[in-house]
Amino acid sequence: MRLLVLGGTEFVGRALAEDGVARGWDVTVFNRGTRPAPEGAEVALGDRLAPEGGLAALAEGEWDIVADTWIGAPRAVRDTARLLEPRVGRYVYVSSRSVYAPPPVAGMNEDSPTVDASPDADSVDYPADKRGGELAALREFGDRALFARAGIILGPHENIGRLPWWLRRMERGGPVLAPGPRDLPMQWIDARDLAAWCLDAAEHGLGGAHDTVSVSGHTTMEGFLEACRAAVDSDAELVWADPRTVLAAGVDPFTELPMWFPPGEVHDMLYRSDTGRARAAGLRCRPVTETVADTLAWLRGLPAEADPLGIPHPAGSGVRRPGVPAEKEEAVLRVVRGGE
Ligand SMILES: NC(=O)c1ccc[n+]([C@@H]2O[C@H](COP(=O)([O-])OP(=O)(O)OC[C@H]3O[C@@H](n4cnc5c(N)ncnc54)[C@H](OP(=O)(O)O)[C@@H]3O)[C@@H](O)[C@H]2O)c1
């Protein structure tokens, strides 16, 4: 099999390329060359946003599968899909569950309405960009286009810093603000499981949209934080706070305490979705302890200057770097402790 990964050197694209290499496939990654490519992958250089000639390195060649992780202007997906369609079997677009139109509700799935978007647009916002990317791939590839609508993605090489933040916080030790309720169901996917599913599904000729994330309740807030605490060797102690106390202190859900959404609309949308279609199509998700242990091992092997908590976000992702300021966390802990 010949696999072309558009991108391929950060997180999900890297997992796709590494998985392809591990399968013994011929793998090429296409990007601007700002980071090293995964071992065993060929490199083709170019800039998808260049006004002219940016895709010259893709002018020739045939591939069974193209996997595209593009974030930003849908017209970049349009241009690669158009160029490659006559020479490629299947176009896998790593999309997002952010394509679903508001209001956020529990049980959303591939049949839920999506936001308005254009495949020819410049960058608008994250949901419209991802949906526009899907439409661009669909227009060129039809039922040979596969959309992996991921939920939150974790694992080694994570370039947002959600799990890395919790691991660093546990390493710092002491009392750690643990936002409740403990049994809050969570849903995410390890980038390596996402990559494996994309390549298997494309190899077997699957097309269309699939919500690629674990089942709701794959773990809970307690399961997640205990896995993080247990993985690091520190004196970290989880101090559980009810959601009202955390919110009353002005803590921003999710960005300041990554992965946490109090029960309500956004939690319903993110952590109570219906992923039956992807599971029926073979999606398997590894246990939280494995994702945590492997991410910690990766984090500890990084040189200081490459710490994912210090690098800028992928362009256009619209996500703020996660983490709660220490003084804010201490203020909530004082309230919780005062109430004990
Ligand atoms: N993180 C989450 O929780 C989450 C949730 C749902 C969906 N997703 C989706 O998951 C995917 C994550 O992607 P990733 O960042 O991990 O992918 P990646 O393919 O590992 O990294 C991004 C690649 O894009 C290349 N690139 C950037 N600008 C370029 C340009 N102008 N021309 C050519 N190449 C360019 C980068 O290399 P150079 O900079 O060297 O060019 C890099 O190789 C995205 O599609 C995102 O929407 C993420």
Tab-separated table of C-alpha atoms and ligand atoms in Angstrom:
chain	number	residue	atom	x	y	z
A	1	MET	CA	0.000	0.000	0.000
A	2	ARG	CA	1.155	3.534	-0.746
A	3	LEU	CA	0.107	6.161	1.789
A	4	LEU	CA	0.479	9.923	1.413
A	5	VAL	CA	0.002	11.928	4.604
A	6	LEU	CA	-0.663	15.613	4.007
A	7	GLY	CA	1.030	16.971	7.119
A	8	GLY	CA	2.434	14.081	9.116
A	9	THR	CA	4.996	15.601	11.449
A	10	GLU	CA	3.124	16.740	14.582
A	11	PHE	CA	0.517	14.595	16.298
A	12	VAL	CA	-2.294	12.822	14.428
A	13	GLY	CA	-0.516	13.019	11.066
A	14	ARG	CA	2.607	11.642	12.720
A	15	ALA	CA	0.583	8.745	14.175
A	16	LEU	CA	-0.839	8.034	10.715
A	17	ALA	CA	2.596	8.033	9.096
A	18	GLU	CA	4.136	5.913	11.864
A	19	ASP	CA	1.302	3.395	11.651
A	20	GLY	CA	1.712	3.186	7.881
A	21	VAL	CA	5.467	2.591	8.213
A	22	ALA	CA	4.836	-0.078	10.896
A	23	ARG	CA	2.516	-1.878	8.447
A	24	GLY	CA	5.312	-2.010	5.894
A	25	TRP	CA	3.541	0.473	3.594
A	26	ASP	CA	5.317	3.042	1.437
A	27	VAL	CA	4.681	6.286	3.282
A	28	THR	CA	5.248	9.853	2.077
A	29	VAL	CA	4.607	12.932	4.213
A	30	PHE	CA	3.975	16.313	2.595
A	31	ASN	CA	4.611	19.512	4.558
A	32	ARG	CA	6.874	22.583	4.732
A	33	GLY	CA	9.615	20.686	6.542
A	34	THR	CA	9.636	22.604	9.822
A	35	ARG	CA	9.850	19.380	11.891
A	36	PRO	CA	11.552	16.028	11.350
A	37	ALA	CA	9.477	13.409	9.553
A	38	PRO	CA	8.694	10.056	11.202
A	39	GLU	CA	11.419	7.506	10.639
A	40	GLY	CA	10.913	5.460	7.499
A	41	ALA	CA	8.718	8.025	5.717
A	42	GLU	CA	9.681	9.769	2.484
A	43	VAL	CA	9.383	13.555	2.553
A	44	ALA	CA	7.821	15.779	-0.104
A	45	LEU	CA	8.080	19.493	0.624
A	46	GLY	CA	5.599	22.214	-0.221
A	47	ASP	CA	3.317	24.917	1.145
A	48	ARG	CA	-0.434	24.425	0.746
A	49	LEU	CA	-1.087	28.121	1.153
A	50	ALA	CA	1.546	29.355	-1.309
A	51	PRO	CA	-0.052	31.465	-4.045
A	52	GLU	CA	1.782	29.460	-6.726
A	53	GLY	CA	3.705	26.198	-6.999
A	54	GLY	CA	3.086	25.076	-3.406
A	55	LEU	CA	1.882	21.620	-4.503
A	56	ALA	CA	4.562	21.044	-7.172
A	57	ALA	CA	6.065	18.122	-5.211
A	58	LEU	CA	2.718	16.299	-5.592
A	59	ALA	CA	2.439	16.821	-9.352
A	60	GLU	CA	3.398	13.193	-9.953
A	61	GLY	CA	2.894	9.947	-8.065
A	62	GLU	CA	0.079	7.534	-7.247
A	63	TRP	CA	-1.192	6.529	-3.828
A	64	ASP	CA	-3.792	4.100	-2.521
A	65	ILE	CA	-4.670	6.354	0.397
A	66	VAL	CA	-4.225	10.043	1.141
A	67	ALA	CA	-4.716	11.116	4.760
A	68	ASP	CA	-5.164	14.849	5.345
A	69	THR	CA	-5.030	16.540	8.771
A	70	TRP	CA	-5.501	20.094	7.485
A	71	ILE	CA	-6.780	22.782	9.851
A	72	GLY	CA	-7.661	26.113	8.253
A	73	ALA	CA	-8.895	27.341	4.881
A	74	PRO	CA	-10.995	24.626	3.183
A	75	ARG	CA	-9.615	25.735	-0.197
A	76	ALA	CA	-6.331	24.041	0.761
A	77	VAL	CA	-8.178	20.695	0.996
A	78	ARG	CA	-9.980	21.506	-2.252
A	79	ASP	CA	-6.696	22.121	-4.090
A	80	THR	CA	-4.976	18.909	-2.933
A	81	ALA	CA	-8.094	16.790	-3.449
A	82	ARG	CA	-8.551	18.173	-6.964
A	83	LEU	CA	-4.902	17.637	-7.869
A	84	LEU	CA	-4.702	14.118	-6.454
A	85	GLU	CA	-8.097	12.634	-7.340
A	86	PRO	CA	-7.071	10.968	-10.626
A	87	ARG	CA	-4.061	9.319	-8.938
A	88	VAL	CA	-5.392	8.309	-5.535
A	89	GLY	CA	-7.758	5.605	-4.271
A	90	ARG	CA	-9.239	7.117	-1.131
A	91	TYR	CA	-9.098	10.490	0.628
A	92	VAL	CA	-9.202	10.315	4.428
A	93	TYR	CA	-9.885	13.674	5.993
A	94	VAL	CA	-9.242	13.925	9.737
A	95	SER	CA	-12.218	16.029	10.696
A	96	SER	CA	-13.848	16.897	14.002
A	97	ARG	CA	-17.135	16.541	15.865
A	98	SER	CA	-17.005	20.359	15.929
A	99	VAL	CA	-18.740	20.260	12.517
A	100	TYR	CA	-22.114	19.699	14.217
A	101	ALA	CA	-24.429	22.693	14.344
A	102	PRO	CA	-25.581	24.070	17.694
A	103	PRO	CA	-27.346	23.517	20.005
A	104	PRO	CA	-25.117	20.883	21.611
A	105	VAL	CA	-27.134	17.876	22.775
A	106	ALA	CA	-26.450	14.358	24.015
A	107	GLY	CA	-26.527	11.539	21.495
A	108	MET	CA	-25.353	13.576	18.495
A	109	ASN	CA	-24.037	11.446	15.677
A	110	GLU	CA	-23.309	11.469	11.944
A	111	ASP	CA	-26.976	12.174	11.155
A	112	SER	CA	-26.988	15.430	13.152
A	113	PRO	CA	-27.051	18.708	11.209
A	114	THR	CA	-23.706	20.344	10.436
A	115	VAL	CA	-22.681	24.011	10.288
A	116	ASP	CA	-22.896	25.947	7.021
A	117	ALA	CA	-19.585	25.896	5.175
A	118	SER	CA	-18.004	26.228	1.753
A	119	PRO	CA	-15.280	24.030	0.224
A	120	ASP	CA	-13.854	27.101	-1.525
A	121	ALA	CA	-13.603	29.360	1.508
A	122	ASP	CA	-10.686	31.012	3.219
A	123	SER	CA	-10.472	30.253	6.906
A	124	VAL	CA	-13.691	31.235	8.759
A	125	ASP	CA	-13.666	29.489	12.123
A	126	TYR	CA	-12.814	25.987	13.288
A	127	PRO	CA	-16.235	24.327	12.722
A	128	ALA	CA	-16.740	25.901	9.277
A	129	ASP	CA	-13.157	25.166	8.279
A	130	LYS	CA	-13.465	21.498	9.191
A	131	ARG	CA	-16.857	21.124	7.505
A	132	GLY	CA	-15.570	23.021	4.466
A	133	GLY	CA	-12.638	20.587	4.318
A	134	GLU	CA	-15.065	17.669	4.351
A	135	LEU	CA	-17.125	19.219	1.552
A	136	ALA	CA	-13.996	19.796	-0.527
A	137	ALA	CA	-12.921	16.156	-0.191
A	138	LEU	CA	-16.490	15.001	-0.866
A	139	ARG	CA	-16.818	17.072	-4.033
A	140	GLU	CA	-13.676	15.568	-5.551
A	141	PHE	CA	-13.805	12.004	-4.179
A	142	GLY	CA	-17.504	11.306	-3.566
A	143	ASP	CA	-17.935	7.994	-1.751
A	144	ARG	CA	-14.162	7.495	-1.849
A	145	ALA	CA	-13.876	10.235	0.804
A	146	LEU	CA	-13.760	9.117	4.450
A	147	PHE	CA	-14.206	11.608	7.292
A	148	ALA	CA	-12.914	10.701	10.733
A	149	ARG	CA	-14.828	13.141	12.944
A	150	ALA	CA	-12.682	12.909	16.023
A	151	GLY	CA	-13.584	13.996	19.512
A	152	ILE	CA	-10.803	15.057	21.838
A	153	ILE	CA	-7.538	13.402	20.859
A	154	LEU	CA	-4.849	12.450	23.381
A	155	GLY	CA	-1.629	10.450	23.327
A	156	PRO	CA	2.103	10.868	22.711
A	157	HIS	CA	3.009	13.989	20.667
A	158	GLU	CA	-0.215	15.772	21.700
A	159	ASN	CA	0.220	19.332	20.455
A	160	ILE	CA	-2.538	20.982	22.490
A	161	GLY	CA	-1.164	20.166	25.937
A	162	ARG	CA	-4.284	18.841	27.688
A	163	LEU	CA	-2.988	15.555	29.056
A	164	PRO	CA	0.563	16.973	29.305
A	165	TRP	CA	-0.765	19.733	31.567
A	166	TRP	CA	-2.364	17.256	33.970
A	167	LEU	CA	0.773	15.126	34.014
A	168	ARG	CA	2.980	18.148	34.752
A	169	ARG	CA	0.531	19.236	37.449
A	170	MET	CA	0.650	15.804	39.106
A	171	GLU	CA	4.444	15.871	38.929
A	172	ARG	CA	4.421	19.191	40.839
A	173	GLY	CA	2.561	17.304	43.576
A	174	GLY	CA	0.718	18.509	46.672
A	175	PRO	CA	-3.039	19.070	46.771
A	176	VAL	CA	-4.444	19.060	43.215
A	177	LEU	CA	-7.835	20.591	42.398
A	178	ALA	CA	-9.923	17.718	41.011
A	179	PRO	CA	-13.137	18.983	39.394
A	180	GLY	CA	-16.131	16.755	39.996
A	181	PRO	CA	-18.296	14.908	39.898
A	182	ARG	CA	-15.990	11.927	40.148
A	183	ASP	CA	-18.242	9.785	37.948
A	184	LEU	CA	-18.434	12.350	35.116
A	185	PRO	CA	-18.336	10.263	31.923
A	186	MET	CA	-15.594	11.144	29.441
A	187	GLN	CA	-14.984	10.324	25.820
A	188	TRP	CA	-11.820	10.745	23.765
A	189	ILE	CA	-9.536	8.876	21.409
A	190	ASP	CA	-5.847	8.044	21.445
A	191	ALA	CA	-4.224	9.390	18.256
A	192	ARG	CA	-2.764	5.953	17.586
A	193	ASP	CA	-6.201	4.294	17.721
A	194	LEU	CA	-7.554	7.002	15.433
A	195	ALA	CA	-4.705	6.441	12.980
A	196	ALA	CA	-5.121	2.663	13.021
A	197	TRP	CA	-8.851	2.962	12.402
A	198	CYS	CA	-8.383	5.441	9.532
A	199	LEU	CA	-5.890	3.212	7.739
A	200	ASP	CA	-7.878	0.001	8.307
A	201	ALA	CA	-11.125	1.649	7.216
A	202	ALA	CA	-9.593	3.202	4.104
A	203	GLU	CA	-7.849	-0.032	3.173
A	204	HIS	CA	-11.201	-1.824	3.382
A	205	GLY	CA	-12.934	0.745	1.202
A	206	LEU	CA	-15.006	2.601	3.802
A	207	GLY	CA	-16.347	6.052	2.961
A	208	GLY	CA	-18.533	8.708	4.574
A	209	ALA	CA	-18.571	10.363	7.989
A	210	HIS	CA	-17.717	8.500	11.200
A	211	ASP	CA	-17.557	9.903	14.720
A	212	THR	CA	-14.228	8.506	15.824
A	213	VAL	CA	-14.120	8.675	19.589
A	214	SER	CA	-14.472	6.179	22.428
A	215	VAL	CA	-17.798	5.296	23.991
A	216	SER	CA	-19.189	7.710	26.560
A	217	GLY	CA	-17.842	6.567	29.918
A	218	HIS	CA	-14.684	4.997	28.438
A	219	THR	CA	-13.421	6.504	31.650
A	220	THR	CA	-14.638	9.028	34.218
A	221	MET	CA	-13.084	12.178	35.614
A	222	GLU	CA	-11.911	10.109	38.577
A	223	GLY	CA	-10.562	7.343	36.352
A	224	PHE	CA	-8.675	9.895	34.250
A	225	LEU	CA	-7.170	11.861	37.134
A	226	GLU	CA	-6.321	8.737	39.138
A	227	ALA	CA	-4.539	7.327	36.090
A	228	CYS	CA	-2.507	10.561	35.833
A	229	ARG	CA	-1.759	10.625	39.566
A	230	ALA	CA	-0.747	6.977	39.673
A	231	ALA	CA	1.550	7.303	36.645
A	232	VAL	CA	3.776	10.021	38.141
A	233	ASP	CA	5.962	9.485	41.189
A	234	SER	CA	4.906	12.391	43.402
A	235	ASP	CA	2.924	13.276	46.529
A	236	ALA	CA	-0.015	14.595	44.478
A	237	GLU	CA	-3.308	14.305	46.340
A	238	LEU	CA	-6.625	14.775	44.537
A	239	VAL	CA	-8.913	17.255	46.284
A	240	TRP	CA	-12.383	16.857	44.792
A	241	ALA	CA	-14.521	19.950	44.341
A	242	ASP	CA	-18.095	20.044	43.178
A	243	PRO	CA	-18.690	21.819	39.844
A	244	ARG	CA	-20.513	24.782	41.436
A	245	THR	CA	-17.538	25.600	43.661
A	246	VAL	CA	-15.114	25.435	40.744
A	247	LEU	CA	-17.288	27.588	38.493
A	248	ALA	CA	-18.032	30.110	41.250
A	249	ALA	CA	-14.284	30.728	41.526
A	250	GLY	CA	-14.251	31.841	37.875
A	251	VAL	CA	-12.382	28.788	36.596
A	252	ASP	CA	-12.906	28.391	32.866
A	253	PRO	CA	-14.104	24.830	32.232
A	254	PHE	CA	-11.976	22.800	29.934
A	255	THR	CA	-9.222	25.314	29.087
A	256	GLU	CA	-8.158	25.985	32.686
A	257	LEU	CA	-8.874	22.444	33.866
A	258	PRO	CA	-8.303	20.586	30.596
A	259	MET	CA	-10.666	17.744	29.719
A	260	TRP	CA	-13.223	18.909	32.298
A	261	PHE	CA	-16.726	20.015	31.383
A	262	PRO	CA	-19.270	20.223	34.162
A	263	PRO	CA	-22.522	18.361	33.504
A	264	GLY	CA	-24.584	20.370	31.004
A	265	GLU	CA	-24.889	21.181	27.306
A	266	VAL	CA	-21.254	21.153	26.317
A	267	HIS	CA	-20.571	18.016	28.296
A	268	ASP	CA	-23.552	16.395	26.575
A	269	MET	CA	-22.157	17.267	23.173
A	270	LEU	CA	-18.549	16.276	23.859
A	271	TYR	CA	-18.819	13.379	26.253
A	272	ARG	CA	-22.240	11.846	25.588
A	273	SER	CA	-22.113	11.285	21.861
A	274	ASP	CA	-23.227	8.228	19.952
A	275	THR	CA	-20.254	6.518	18.313
A	276	GLY	CA	-21.980	3.327	17.238
A	277	ARG	CA	-21.152	3.728	13.556
A	278	ALA	CA	-17.381	3.895	14.034
A	279	ARG	CA	-17.443	1.048	16.548
A	280	ALA	CA	-19.403	-1.093	14.096
A	281	ALA	CA	-16.707	-0.208	11.562
A	282	GLY	CA	-13.976	-1.558	13.835
A	283	LEU	CA	-12.959	1.358	16.079
A	284	ARG	CA	-11.119	0.111	19.187
A	285	CYS	CA	-9.909	2.366	21.984
A	286	ARG	CA	-7.087	1.459	24.336
A	287	PRO	CA	-7.453	1.929	28.114
A	288	VAL	CA	-6.785	5.308	29.692
A	289	THR	CA	-3.829	3.932	31.675
A	290	GLU	CA	-1.985	3.089	28.464
A	291	THR	CA	-2.551	6.506	26.895
A	292	VAL	CA	-1.421	8.185	30.124
A	293	ALA	CA	1.694	6.012	30.583
A	294	ASP	CA	2.837	6.402	26.975
A	295	THR	CA	2.216	10.158	26.963
A	296	LEU	CA	4.198	10.533	30.182
A	297	ALA	CA	7.098	8.518	28.748
A	298	TRP	CA	7.093	10.724	25.648
A	299	LEU	CA	6.873	13.910	27.714
A	300	ARG	CA	9.790	12.894	29.906
A	301	GLY	CA	11.915	12.138	26.871
A	302	LEU	CA	11.463	15.614	25.368
A	303	PRO	CA	14.142	18.258	25.484
A	304	ALA	CA	12.946	21.245	27.573
A	305	GLU	CA	12.571	23.539	24.561
A	306	ALA	CA	10.171	21.069	22.904
A	307	ASP	CA	7.766	20.908	25.862
A	308	PRO	CA	4.253	20.888	24.358
A	309	LEU	CA	3.123	23.376	26.978
A	310	GLY	CA	5.511	25.895	25.476
A	311	ILE	CA	4.767	25.598	21.766
A	312	PRO	CA	2.160	27.618	19.865
A	313	HIS	CA	-1.150	26.052	18.916
A	314	PRO	CA	-1.737	24.696	15.441
A	315	ALA	CA	-2.800	27.643	13.289
A	316	GLY	CA	-6.531	28.202	13.239
A	317	SER	CA	-7.387	25.667	15.925
A	318	GLY	CA	-8.885	28.460	18.017
A	319	VAL	CA	-7.956	26.618	21.206
A	320	ARG	CA	-6.238	28.403	24.074
A	321	ARG	CA	-3.259	26.813	25.764
A	322	PRO	CA	-4.691	24.909	28.741
A	323	GLY	CA	-3.973	25.222	32.447
A	324	VAL	CA	-5.214	26.996	35.570
A	325	PRO	CA	-2.963	29.608	37.213
A	326	ALA	CA	-1.569	28.284	40.525
A	327	GLU	CA	-3.075	31.124	42.603
A	328	LYS	CA	-6.529	30.455	41.175
A	329	GLU	CA	-6.242	26.756	41.940
A	330	GLU	CA	-5.095	27.536	45.494
A	331	ALA	CA	-8.082	29.863	45.989
A	332	VAL	CA	-10.516	27.060	45.076
A	333	LEU	CA	-8.637	24.586	47.262
A	334	ARG	CA	-8.971	27.000	50.225
A	335	VAL	CA	-12.743	27.149	49.676
A	336	VAL	CA	-13.015	23.356	49.440
A	337	ARG	CA	-10.806	22.785	52.480
A	338	GLY	CA	-12.710	25.457	54.435
A	339	GLY	CA	-15.906	23.553	53.770
A	340	GLU	CA	-14.532	20.215	54.975
B	1	LIG	N1	-6.510	17.760	19.131
B	1	LIG	C1	-7.786	17.414	19.217
B	1	LIG	O1	-8.321	17.183	20.305
B	1	LIG	C2	-8.602	17.278	17.946
B	1	LIG	C3	-9.957	16.977	18.055
B	1	LIG	C4	-10.698	16.747	16.883
B	1	LIG	C5	-10.063	16.824	15.654
B	1	LIG	N2	-8.756	17.159	15.575
B	1	LIG	C6	-8.106	17.187	14.264
B	1	LIG	O2	-6.934	16.388	14.341
B	1	LIG	C7	-5.971	16.894	13.419
B	1	LIG	C8	-4.688	17.153	14.155
B	1	LIG	O3	-3.700	17.409	13.221
B	1	LIG	P1	-2.143	17.436	13.623
B	1	LIG	O4	-1.750	18.861	13.835
B	1	LIG	O5	-1.899	16.505	14.699
B	1	LIG	O6	-1.562	16.919	12.200
B	1	LIG	P2	-0.103	16.639	11.717
B	1	LIG	O7	-0.258	16.240	10.289
B	1	LIG	O8	0.636	15.728	12.601
B	1	LIG	O9	0.602	18.076	11.814
B	1	LIG	C9	0.221	19.179	11.027
B	1	LIG	C10	1.063	19.177	9.734
B	1	LIG	O10	0.665	20.192	8.844
B	1	LIG	C11	1.848	20.694	8.210
B	1	LIG	N3	1.539	22.019	7.681
B	1	LIG	C12	1.158	23.114	8.389
B	1	LIG	N4	0.985	24.155	7.540
B	1	LIG	C13	1.273	23.705	6.287
B	1	LIG	C14	1.270	24.314	5.010
B	1	LIG	N5	0.971	25.611	4.841
B	1	LIG	N6	1.590	23.557	3.941
B	1	LIG	C15	1.919	22.242	4.083
B	1	LIG	N7	1.922	21.608	5.281
B	1	LIG	C16	1.613	22.340	6.373
B	1	LIG	C17	2.866	20.696	9.343
B	1	LIG	O11	4.202	20.715	8.902
B	1	LIG	P3	4.960	22.114	8.570
B	1	LIG	O12	4.602	23.084	9.665
B	1	LIG	O13	6.404	21.732	8.546
B	1	LIG	O14	4.475	22.524	7.232
B	1	LIG	C18	2.547	19.359	9.988
B	1	LIG	O15	3.234	18.314	9.346
B	1	LIG	C19	-6.580	18.137	12.794
B	1	LIG	O16	-7.196	17.794	11.594
B	1	LIG	C20	-7.634	18.554	13.827
B	1	LIG	O17	-8.676	19.308	13.247
B	1	LIG	C21	-8.016	17.400	16.692
